[in-house]
Short mmCIF file of C-alpha atoms and ligand atoms in Angstrom, two decimals:
data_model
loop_
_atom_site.label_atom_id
_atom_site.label_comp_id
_atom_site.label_asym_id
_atom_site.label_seq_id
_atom_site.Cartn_x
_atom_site.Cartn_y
_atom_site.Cartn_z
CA UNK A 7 61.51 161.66 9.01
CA UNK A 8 58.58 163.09 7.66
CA UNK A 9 57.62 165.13 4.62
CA UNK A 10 55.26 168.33 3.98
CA UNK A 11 53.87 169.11 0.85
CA UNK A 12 51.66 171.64 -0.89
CA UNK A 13 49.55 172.42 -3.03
CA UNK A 14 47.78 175.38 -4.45
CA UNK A 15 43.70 175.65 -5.01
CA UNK A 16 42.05 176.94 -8.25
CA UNK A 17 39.31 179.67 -9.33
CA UNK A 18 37.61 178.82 -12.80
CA UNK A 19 37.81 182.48 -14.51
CA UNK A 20 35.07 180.94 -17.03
CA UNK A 21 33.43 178.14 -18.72
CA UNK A 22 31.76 176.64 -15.40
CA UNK A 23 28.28 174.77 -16.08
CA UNK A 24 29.36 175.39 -20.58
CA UNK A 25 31.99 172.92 -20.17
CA UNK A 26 29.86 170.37 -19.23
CA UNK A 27 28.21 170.82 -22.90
CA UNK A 28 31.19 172.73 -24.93
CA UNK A 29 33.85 175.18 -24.97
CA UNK A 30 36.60 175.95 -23.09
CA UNK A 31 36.59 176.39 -19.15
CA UNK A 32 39.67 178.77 -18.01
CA UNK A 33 41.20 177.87 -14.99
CA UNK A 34 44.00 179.64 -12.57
CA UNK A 35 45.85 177.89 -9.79
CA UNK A 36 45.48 180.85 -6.78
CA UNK A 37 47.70 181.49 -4.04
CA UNK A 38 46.01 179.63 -0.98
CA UNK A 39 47.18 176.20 -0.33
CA UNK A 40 46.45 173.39 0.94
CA UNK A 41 49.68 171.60 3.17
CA UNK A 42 50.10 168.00 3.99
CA UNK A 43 52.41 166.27 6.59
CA UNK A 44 53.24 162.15 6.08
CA UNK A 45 55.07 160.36 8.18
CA UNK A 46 55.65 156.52 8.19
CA UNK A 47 53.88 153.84 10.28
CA UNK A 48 54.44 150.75 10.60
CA UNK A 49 51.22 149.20 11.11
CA UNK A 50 48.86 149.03 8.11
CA UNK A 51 46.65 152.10 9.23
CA UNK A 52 46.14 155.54 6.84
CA UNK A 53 45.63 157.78 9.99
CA UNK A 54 44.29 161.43 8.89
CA UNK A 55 44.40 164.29 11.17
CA UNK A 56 42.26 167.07 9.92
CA UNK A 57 42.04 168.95 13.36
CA UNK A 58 41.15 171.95 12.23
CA UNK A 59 38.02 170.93 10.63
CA UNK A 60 36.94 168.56 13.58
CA UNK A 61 37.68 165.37 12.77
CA UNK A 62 40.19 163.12 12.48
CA UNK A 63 39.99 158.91 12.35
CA UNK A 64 42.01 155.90 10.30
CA UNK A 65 41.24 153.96 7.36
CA UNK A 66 42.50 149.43 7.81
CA UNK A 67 41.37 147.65 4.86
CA UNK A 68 38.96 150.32 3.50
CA UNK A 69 36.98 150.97 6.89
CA UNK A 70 37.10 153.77 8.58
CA UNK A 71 37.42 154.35 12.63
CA UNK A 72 36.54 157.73 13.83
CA UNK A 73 39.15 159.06 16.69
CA UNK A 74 37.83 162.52 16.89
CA UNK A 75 34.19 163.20 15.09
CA UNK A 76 31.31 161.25 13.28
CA UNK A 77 31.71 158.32 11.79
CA UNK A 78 30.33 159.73 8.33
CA UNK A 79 33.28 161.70 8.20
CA UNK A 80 35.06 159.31 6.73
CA UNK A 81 32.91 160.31 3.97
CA UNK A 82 35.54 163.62 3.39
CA UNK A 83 38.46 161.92 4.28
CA UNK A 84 37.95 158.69 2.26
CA UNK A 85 39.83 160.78 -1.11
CA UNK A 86 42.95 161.23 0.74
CA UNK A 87 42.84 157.72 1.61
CA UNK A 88 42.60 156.46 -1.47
CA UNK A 89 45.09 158.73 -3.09
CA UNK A 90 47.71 157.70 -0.13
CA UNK A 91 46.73 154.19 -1.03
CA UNK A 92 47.41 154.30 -4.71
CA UNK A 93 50.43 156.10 -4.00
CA UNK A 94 51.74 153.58 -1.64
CA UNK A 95 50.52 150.69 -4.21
CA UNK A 96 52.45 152.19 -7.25
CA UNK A 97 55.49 152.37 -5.11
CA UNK A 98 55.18 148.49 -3.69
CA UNK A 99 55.46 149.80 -0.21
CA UNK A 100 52.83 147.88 1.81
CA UNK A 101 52.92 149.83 5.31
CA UNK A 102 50.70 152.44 6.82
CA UNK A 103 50.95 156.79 7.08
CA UNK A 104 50.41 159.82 9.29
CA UNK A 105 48.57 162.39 7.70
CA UNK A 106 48.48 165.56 8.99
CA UNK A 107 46.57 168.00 6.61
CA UNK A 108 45.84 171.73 7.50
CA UNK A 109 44.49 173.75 4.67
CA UNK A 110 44.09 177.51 3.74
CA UNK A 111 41.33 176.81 0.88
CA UNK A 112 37.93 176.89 2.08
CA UNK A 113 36.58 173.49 1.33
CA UNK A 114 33.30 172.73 -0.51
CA UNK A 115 33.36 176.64 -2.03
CA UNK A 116 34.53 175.68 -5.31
CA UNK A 117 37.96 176.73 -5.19
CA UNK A 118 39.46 172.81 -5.46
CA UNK A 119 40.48 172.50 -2.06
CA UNK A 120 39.73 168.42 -2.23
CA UNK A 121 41.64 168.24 -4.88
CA UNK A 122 44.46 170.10 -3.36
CA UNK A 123 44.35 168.13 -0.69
CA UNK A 124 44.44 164.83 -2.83
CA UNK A 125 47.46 166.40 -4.65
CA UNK A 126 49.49 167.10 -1.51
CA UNK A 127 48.94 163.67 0.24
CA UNK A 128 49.80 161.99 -3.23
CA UNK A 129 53.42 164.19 -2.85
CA UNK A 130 54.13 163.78 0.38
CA UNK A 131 53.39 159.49 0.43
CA UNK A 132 55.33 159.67 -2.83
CA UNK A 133 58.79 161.77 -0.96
CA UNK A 134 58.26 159.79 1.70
CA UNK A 135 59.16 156.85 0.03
CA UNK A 136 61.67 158.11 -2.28
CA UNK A 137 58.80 157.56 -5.42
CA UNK A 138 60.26 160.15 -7.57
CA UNK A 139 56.99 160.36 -8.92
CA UNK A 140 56.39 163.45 -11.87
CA UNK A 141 53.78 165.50 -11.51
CA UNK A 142 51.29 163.76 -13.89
CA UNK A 143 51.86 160.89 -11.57
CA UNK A 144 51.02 163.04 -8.76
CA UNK A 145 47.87 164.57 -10.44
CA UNK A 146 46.73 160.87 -11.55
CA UNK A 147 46.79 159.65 -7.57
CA UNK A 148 44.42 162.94 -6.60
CA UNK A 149 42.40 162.28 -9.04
CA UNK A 150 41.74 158.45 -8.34
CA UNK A 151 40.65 160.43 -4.76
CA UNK A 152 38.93 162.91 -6.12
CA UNK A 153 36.97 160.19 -7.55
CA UNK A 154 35.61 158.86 -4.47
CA UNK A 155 33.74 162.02 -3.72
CA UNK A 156 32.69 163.95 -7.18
CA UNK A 157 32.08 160.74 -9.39
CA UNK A 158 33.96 161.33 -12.67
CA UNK A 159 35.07 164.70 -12.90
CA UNK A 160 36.86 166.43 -15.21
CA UNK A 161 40.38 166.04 -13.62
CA UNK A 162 40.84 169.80 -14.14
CA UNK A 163 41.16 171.09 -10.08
CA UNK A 164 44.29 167.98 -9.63
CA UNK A 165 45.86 168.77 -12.94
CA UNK A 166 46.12 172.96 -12.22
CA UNK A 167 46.73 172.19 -8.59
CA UNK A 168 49.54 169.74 -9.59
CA UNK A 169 50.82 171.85 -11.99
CA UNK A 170 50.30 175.60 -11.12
CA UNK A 171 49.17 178.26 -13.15
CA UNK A 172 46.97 178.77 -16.04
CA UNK A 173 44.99 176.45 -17.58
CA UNK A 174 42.32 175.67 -20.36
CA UNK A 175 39.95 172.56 -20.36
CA UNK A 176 37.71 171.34 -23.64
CA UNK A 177 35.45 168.59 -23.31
CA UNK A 178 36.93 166.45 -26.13
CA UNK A 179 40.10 167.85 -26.68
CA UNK A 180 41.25 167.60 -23.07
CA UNK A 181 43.89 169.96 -20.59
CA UNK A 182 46.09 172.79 -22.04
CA UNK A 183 48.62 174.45 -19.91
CA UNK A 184 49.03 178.02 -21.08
CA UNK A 185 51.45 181.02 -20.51
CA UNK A 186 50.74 184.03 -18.87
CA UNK A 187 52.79 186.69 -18.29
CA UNK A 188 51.36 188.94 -16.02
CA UNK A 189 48.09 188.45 -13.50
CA UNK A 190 45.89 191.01 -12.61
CA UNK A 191 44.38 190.62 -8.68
CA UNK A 192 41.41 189.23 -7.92
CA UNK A 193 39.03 189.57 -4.98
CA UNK A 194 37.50 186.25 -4.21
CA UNK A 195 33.98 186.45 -2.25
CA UNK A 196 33.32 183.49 -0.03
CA UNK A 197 28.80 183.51 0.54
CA UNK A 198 29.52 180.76 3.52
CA UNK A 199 27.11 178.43 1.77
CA UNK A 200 28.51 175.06 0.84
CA UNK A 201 26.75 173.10 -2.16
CA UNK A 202 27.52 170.05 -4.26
CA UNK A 203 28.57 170.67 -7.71
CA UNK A 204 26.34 167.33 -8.79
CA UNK A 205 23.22 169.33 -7.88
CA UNK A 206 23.93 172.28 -9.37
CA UNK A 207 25.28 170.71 -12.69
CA UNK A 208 21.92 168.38 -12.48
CA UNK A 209 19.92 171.43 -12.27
CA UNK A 210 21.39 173.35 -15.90
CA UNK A 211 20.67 169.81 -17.04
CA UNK A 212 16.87 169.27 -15.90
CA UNK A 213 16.73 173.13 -17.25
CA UNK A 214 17.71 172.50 -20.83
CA UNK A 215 15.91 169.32 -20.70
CA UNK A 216 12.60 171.66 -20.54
CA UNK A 217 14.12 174.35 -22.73
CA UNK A 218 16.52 173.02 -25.45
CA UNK A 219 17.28 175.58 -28.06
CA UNK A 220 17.15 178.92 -25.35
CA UNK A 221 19.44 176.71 -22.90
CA UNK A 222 21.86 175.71 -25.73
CA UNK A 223 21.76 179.53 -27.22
CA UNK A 224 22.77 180.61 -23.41
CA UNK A 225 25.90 177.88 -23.54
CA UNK A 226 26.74 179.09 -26.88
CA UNK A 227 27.35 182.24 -25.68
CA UNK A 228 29.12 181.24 -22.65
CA UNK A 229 31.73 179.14 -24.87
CA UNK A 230 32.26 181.89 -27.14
CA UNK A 231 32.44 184.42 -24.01
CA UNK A 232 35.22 181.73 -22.40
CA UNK A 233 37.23 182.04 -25.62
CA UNK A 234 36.87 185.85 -25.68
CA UNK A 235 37.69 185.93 -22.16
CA UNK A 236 41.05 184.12 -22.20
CA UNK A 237 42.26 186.44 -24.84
CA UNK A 238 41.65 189.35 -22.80
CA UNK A 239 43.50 187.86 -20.24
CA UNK A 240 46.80 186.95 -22.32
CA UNK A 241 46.72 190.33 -23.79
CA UNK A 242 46.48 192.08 -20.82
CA UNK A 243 43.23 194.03 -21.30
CA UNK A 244 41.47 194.04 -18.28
CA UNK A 245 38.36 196.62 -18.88
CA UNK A 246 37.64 194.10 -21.97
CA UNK A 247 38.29 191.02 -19.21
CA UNK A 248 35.92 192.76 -16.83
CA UNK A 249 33.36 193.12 -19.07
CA UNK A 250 33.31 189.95 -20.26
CA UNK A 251 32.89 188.46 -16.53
CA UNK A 252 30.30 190.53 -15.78
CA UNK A 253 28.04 188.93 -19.12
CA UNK A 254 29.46 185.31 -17.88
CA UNK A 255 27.89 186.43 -14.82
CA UNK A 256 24.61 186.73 -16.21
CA UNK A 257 24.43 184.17 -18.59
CA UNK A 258 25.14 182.08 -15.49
CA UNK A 259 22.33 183.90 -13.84
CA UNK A 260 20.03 182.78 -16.49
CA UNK A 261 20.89 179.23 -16.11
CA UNK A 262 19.49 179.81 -12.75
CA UNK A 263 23.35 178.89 -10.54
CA UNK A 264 23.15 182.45 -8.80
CA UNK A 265 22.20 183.00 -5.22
CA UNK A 266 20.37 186.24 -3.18
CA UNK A 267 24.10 186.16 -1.46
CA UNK A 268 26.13 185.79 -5.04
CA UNK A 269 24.31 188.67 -6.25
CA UNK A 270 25.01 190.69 -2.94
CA UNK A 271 28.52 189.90 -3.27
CA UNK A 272 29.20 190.85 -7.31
CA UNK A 273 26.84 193.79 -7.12
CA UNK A 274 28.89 195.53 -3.48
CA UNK A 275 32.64 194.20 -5.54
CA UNK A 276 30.60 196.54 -8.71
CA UNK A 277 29.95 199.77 -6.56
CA UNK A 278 33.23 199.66 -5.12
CA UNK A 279 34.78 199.73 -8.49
CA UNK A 280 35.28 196.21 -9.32
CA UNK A 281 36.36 195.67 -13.26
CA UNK A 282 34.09 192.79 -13.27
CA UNK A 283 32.48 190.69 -11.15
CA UNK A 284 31.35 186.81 -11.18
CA UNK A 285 30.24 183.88 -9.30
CA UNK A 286 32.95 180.92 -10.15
CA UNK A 287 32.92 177.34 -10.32
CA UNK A 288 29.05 175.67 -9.86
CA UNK A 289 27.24 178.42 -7.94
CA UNK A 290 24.17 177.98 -5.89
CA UNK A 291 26.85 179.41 -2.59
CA UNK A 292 29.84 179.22 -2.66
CA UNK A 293 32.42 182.07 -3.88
CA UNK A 294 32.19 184.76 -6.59
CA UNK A 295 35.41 186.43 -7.78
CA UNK A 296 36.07 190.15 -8.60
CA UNK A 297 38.64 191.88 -10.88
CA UNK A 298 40.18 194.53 -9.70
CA UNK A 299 43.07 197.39 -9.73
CA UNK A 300 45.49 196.76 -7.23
CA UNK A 301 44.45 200.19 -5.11
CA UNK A 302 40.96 199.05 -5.01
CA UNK A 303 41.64 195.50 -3.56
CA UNK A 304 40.72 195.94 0.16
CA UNK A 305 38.03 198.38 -0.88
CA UNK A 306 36.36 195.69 -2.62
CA UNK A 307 36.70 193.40 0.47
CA UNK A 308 35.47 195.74 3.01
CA UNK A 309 32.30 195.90 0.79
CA UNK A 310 31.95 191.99 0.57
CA UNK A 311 32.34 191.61 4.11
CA UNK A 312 30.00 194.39 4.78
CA UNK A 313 27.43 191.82 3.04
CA UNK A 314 28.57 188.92 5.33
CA UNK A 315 31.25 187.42 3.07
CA UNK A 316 34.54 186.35 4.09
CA UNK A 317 36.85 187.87 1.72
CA UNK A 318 40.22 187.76 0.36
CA UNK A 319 42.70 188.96 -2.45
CA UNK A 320 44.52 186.41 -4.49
CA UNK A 321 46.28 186.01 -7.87
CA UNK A 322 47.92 183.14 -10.32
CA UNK A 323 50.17 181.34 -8.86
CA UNK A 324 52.49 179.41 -11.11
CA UNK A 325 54.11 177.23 -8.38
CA UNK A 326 52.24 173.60 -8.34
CA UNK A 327 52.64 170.95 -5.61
CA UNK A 328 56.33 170.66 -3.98
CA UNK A 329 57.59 168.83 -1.06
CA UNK A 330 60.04 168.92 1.62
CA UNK A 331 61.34 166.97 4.14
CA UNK A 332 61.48 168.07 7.29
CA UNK A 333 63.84 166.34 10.15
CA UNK A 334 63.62 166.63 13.95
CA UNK A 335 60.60 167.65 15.12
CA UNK A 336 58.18 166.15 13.01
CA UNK A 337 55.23 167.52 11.81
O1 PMV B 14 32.48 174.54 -8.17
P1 PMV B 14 33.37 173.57 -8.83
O2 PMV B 14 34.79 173.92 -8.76
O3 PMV B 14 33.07 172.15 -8.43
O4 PMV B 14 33.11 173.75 -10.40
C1 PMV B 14 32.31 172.96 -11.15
C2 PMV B 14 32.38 173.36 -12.60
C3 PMV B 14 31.18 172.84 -13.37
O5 PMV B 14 31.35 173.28 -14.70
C4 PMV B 14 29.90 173.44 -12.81
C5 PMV B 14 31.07 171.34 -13.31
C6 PMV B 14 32.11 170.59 -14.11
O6 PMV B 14 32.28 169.38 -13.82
O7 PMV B 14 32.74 171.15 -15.01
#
C-alpha cells in the first residue's frame, strides 16, 4: 500500500521584506501543487526520489548516500527527511519510507514549493501509518523541515500550504486564516533566476542599517499598503487592489529587491493591461505576479514570455494538503 498526498504552494500578495520589521504580510495558497508518494520499507532508510529534478539518494542515521546526483544534494532533500523523520517519531513507528515527490511549483522562486513539499511528505508518512494527524500537526512536521534549509522562518509557506487559502501573518501577533469569497486571477511571472531569501532579507537589513529613518518611512508605508491591500481584496475592488500592488512594487524597488528581469516582467504584464503588477516573496529573481481580468490572462502571458519568462495563470485555492491511498500499482 502506499499513499499520495498534496499540497498546494503560496504567492505573498504583500508584506514581503515589511514583515520582517512590521505589519501584516498577505498570503494565498495557489493552485500548483506539490505531490508526494510514501510507501513503507522495512529497513531503516528515508529513500527520496526526486527524478525530475536530477537527483535522488537515502538518508540512515542522518547521512546521506547519493543514488542518482551530487552528494550536496542532500542539501535539498535533507527537509523532507527530517519532516518524514519527525513524522515517523511522533507516531512510534521506527522503520524506513519511499518517497517519491514530483512537484508542479517551481522550487527556489518564492512560491513555497519546499514547504509544500515538507507538507506533503509529513501527510503521506502520517496516512501511511494510520497517524490521524490534524493539519496543525501536519504543518508543525514541514516546518521542523523547513527548518533545515531557511533557518527560522516564519512558518507562514507550511501553515497556508497545510491549510489552503488566504492568509495574514504579523510579526508578534502570529497566523490568521481569513475568508474570501471570491478570487480574482493572477498571472504569475517566473524571471528563471533562483536566489536565497537570507540574502535578500540581509540586504533590506545592511540597507536600513546605513539609512534608518528613510528605510523605516519606506516599511511604514509598505505595512500600511499591506493593510490597505487586503481590504481591497475582501471587498472585491480590484482597480483599488491593482493600484495598490503596483506602489508595493515600488516601495520594494526602493529597498533595492527588484531585478532588470522583474522590471521586464511587471512593466510587459502593465502594457498588456495588467490591473497591477508586482514582484512577490524576496525578489532579487524569482517570480513577480500580475492582476488581471479574466479575458486578459493569456495576453498577459504571451507578453511575459515574450521577455523570457515562463508564465502561468493561477488563483486561491482553498483546498490544503489531502491524502489518498492508492492500492495496486504503487506509486
Ligand atoms: O521569497 P520567499 O517566499 O522566501 O519570501 C520571503 C518573504 C520575506 O519577507 C522576504 C522574508 C520573510 O521571512 O518574511
Amino acid at each position: 500500500m502506499s499513499v499520495e498526498a498534496t499540497a498546494p504552494g503560496k504567492m505573498i500578495l504583500f508584506g514581503e521584506h515589511s514583515v520582517v520589521y512590521r505589519g501584516p504580510a498577505v498570503v494565498l495558497a495557489i493552485n500548483r501543487r506539490a505531490r508526494v508518494v510514501a510507501e513503507r520499507r522495512e529497513d531503516r532508510k528515508i529513500f527520496i526520489d526526486a527524478d525530475d529534478l536530477g537527483f535522488s539518494g537515502y538518508f540512515l542515521d542522518d547521512a546521506y548516500y547519493p543514488v542518482r546526483g551530487k552528494a550536496w544534494r542532500g542539501r535539498n532533500l535533507a527537509s523532507l527527511s527530517i519532516a518524514a523523520k519527525r513524522t515517523m517519531e511522533h507516531l512510534g513507528v521506527d522503520v524506513g519510507v519511499n518517497l517519491v515527490v514530483r512537484s508542479m511549483i517551481p522550487i527556489a522562486a518564492g512560491l513555497g514549493s519546499s514547504a509544500a513539499v515538507c507538507v506533503a511528505t509529513a501527510a503521506a508518512v502520517g496516512e501511511l501509518f494510520d497517524g490521524n494527524l490534524s493539519r496543525e500537526d501536519i504543518s508543525k512536521f514541514a516546518y521542523e523541515g523547513e527548518k533545515v534549509i531557511h533557518g527560522t522562518p516564519s512558518g507562514v509557506d507550511n501553515n497556508v500550504s497545510a491549510f489552503g487559502g488566504l492568509l495574514k501573518y504579523e510579526r508578534g501577533s502570529g497566523i490568521e486564516r481569513l475568508n474570501l469569497e471570491a478570487c480574482p486571477t493572477f498571472v504569475v511571472g517566473n524571471t528563471r533566476r533562483k536566489r536565497s531569501t537570507r540574502m535578500m532579507v540581509e540586504s533590506v537589513r545592511a540597507l536600513r542599517e546605513r539609512n534608518p529613518e528613510m528605510v523605516d518611512e519606506i516599511i511604514d508605508s509598505m505595512a500600511n499598503v499591506s493593510r490597505e491591500g487586503l481590504s481591497a481584496l475582501q471587498g472585491g475592488e480590484l482597480k483599488r487592489l491593482g493600484d495598490l500592488m503596483n506602489i508595493n512594487h515600488g516601495l520594494l524597488s526602493a529597498l533595492g529587491v527588484s531585478t532588470l528581469k522583474l522590471e521586464a516582467l511587471v512593466h510587459a504584464a502593465r502594457k498588456e493591461g495588467a490591473l497591477g503588477a508586482k514582484l512577490t516573496g524576496a525578489g532579487g529573481g524569482g517570480c513577480m505576479i500580475a492582476l488581471v481580468e479574466e479575458e486578459r490572462a493569456s495576453r498577459v502571458e504571451k507578453a511575459i514570455r515574450r521577455k523570457r519568462g515562463d508564465s502561468m495563470k493561477v488563483t486561491l485555492t482553498g483546498e490544503g494538503v489531502k491524502t489518498r491511498r492508492l492500492t495496486g500499482a504503487g506509486p
